[in-house]
XYZ file of C-alpha atoms in Angstrom:
115
model
C -15.608 37.004 9.812
C -16.125 34.674 7.679
C -14.831 31.297 8.662
C -12.892 28.713 6.510
C -12.750 25.217 6.599
C -10.593 23.337 4.200
C -10.697 19.527 3.825
C -9.455 16.598 1.477
C -5.421 17.012 1.435
C -3.802 13.922 1.675
C -1.271 11.407 0.113
C -1.301 9.988 -2.926
C 0.633 8.650 -5.766
C 1.882 11.033 -9.093
C -1.285 10.234 -11.089
C -3.800 10.348 -8.669
C -6.427 12.085 -7.473
C -7.627 14.621 -4.309
C -10.511 17.099 -4.448
C -10.309 19.877 -1.453
C -13.644 21.256 -0.355
C -13.464 24.489 1.412
C -16.362 25.331 3.525
C -17.209 29.147 4.730
C -19.201 30.018 7.064
C -20.343 33.833 8.390
C -20.412 37.060 6.501
C -19.834 36.086 3.605
C -22.399 38.350 1.466
C -19.119 40.741 0.557
C -17.120 37.878 -0.621
C -15.758 38.501 -4.710
C -13.155 36.261 -5.435
C -12.520 32.502 -3.775
C -10.101 30.244 -4.615
C -7.552 28.568 -3.758
C -3.132 28.721 -3.185
C -0.316 27.393 -1.613
C 2.977 28.051 0.057
C 6.135 26.570 -1.051
C 8.737 26.760 2.118
C 10.212 29.662 2.475
C 8.183 31.467 -0.061
C 4.629 33.761 -0.037
C 1.870 32.448 -1.213
C 0.980 31.610 -5.118
C -2.036 31.157 -7.029
C -3.380 27.447 -7.941
C -7.256 28.772 -9.303
C -9.766 31.341 -8.347
C -13.432 31.655 -8.921
C -15.093 34.784 -9.268
C -19.087 35.408 -8.023
C -19.816 35.992 -11.891
C -18.337 32.731 -12.665
C -14.969 33.716 -14.192
C -11.913 31.563 -13.581
C -8.245 31.750 -13.719
C -6.107 28.691 -13.100
C -2.334 29.142 -12.726
C -0.673 27.671 -15.633
C 0.670 24.580 -13.817
C -2.196 23.480 -13.271
C -4.755 24.290 -16.380
C -5.834 21.080 -18.137
C -5.794 19.096 -14.667
C -7.514 20.860 -11.843
C -10.695 22.504 -11.784
C -12.090 25.221 -9.351
C -15.945 24.950 -8.426
C -18.653 26.250 -5.892
C -22.248 24.965 -4.427
C -23.475 28.515 -3.340
C -25.695 25.975 -1.342
C -23.270 24.808 0.491
C -21.207 27.650 0.576
C -18.468 25.428 -0.427
C -16.224 25.957 -3.159
C -13.788 22.763 -4.183
C -11.002 22.579 -6.098
C -10.872 18.978 -8.242
C -6.409 18.128 -8.611
C -5.919 15.497 -11.670
C -3.235 14.446 -12.624
C -0.951 15.017 -9.762
C 1.907 15.908 -9.619
C 5.181 14.976 -7.498
C 5.675 19.313 -6.939
C 1.675 19.539 -6.146
C 3.430 18.721 -3.483
C 2.071 21.497 -0.688
C 0.322 23.141 1.247
C -3.033 24.273 -0.035
C -4.722 27.056 0.958
C -8.521 29.041 1.039
C -9.114 32.194 0.047
C -12.386 34.331 0.517
C -11.718 37.835 -0.705
C -13.853 40.965 -0.440
C -13.249 43.873 -1.356
C -11.593 45.361 2.293
C -10.271 41.746 3.482
C -8.818 38.889 2.541
C -10.049 35.832 4.284
C -7.520 32.253 4.669
C -7.734 28.986 5.694
C -5.783 26.833 7.771
C -4.250 24.867 5.106
C -4.614 21.883 4.168
C -1.185 19.050 2.924
C -1.844 17.802 -0.744
C 1.227 14.838 -0.556
C 2.056 13.581 -3.855
C 4.724 10.673 -4.166
C 6.703 9.657 -7.485
């Protein structure tokens, strides 16, 4: 099992920045991909950004150039630096840790961007 705890969400004005954190504990040795997803109301989770064990990153088109995913292996923590935030970035953001056989999700952290 892997436990994930997200933090860093909140209310920010458009153009502002936030940094989300996701701390992992438990059996993380089989995790190959970590990342962030968002879920608009009534819809499925959609990709925001991922980073593989090898360091390859992938971003949704809507956040390229504004968001940066990173990790601190010593702290078992991944981050999402969110700059130039827009009202349409408002959503609940979920942390993902994926192994070959299982996806682990955090409970989510709310990001609200006011215009």
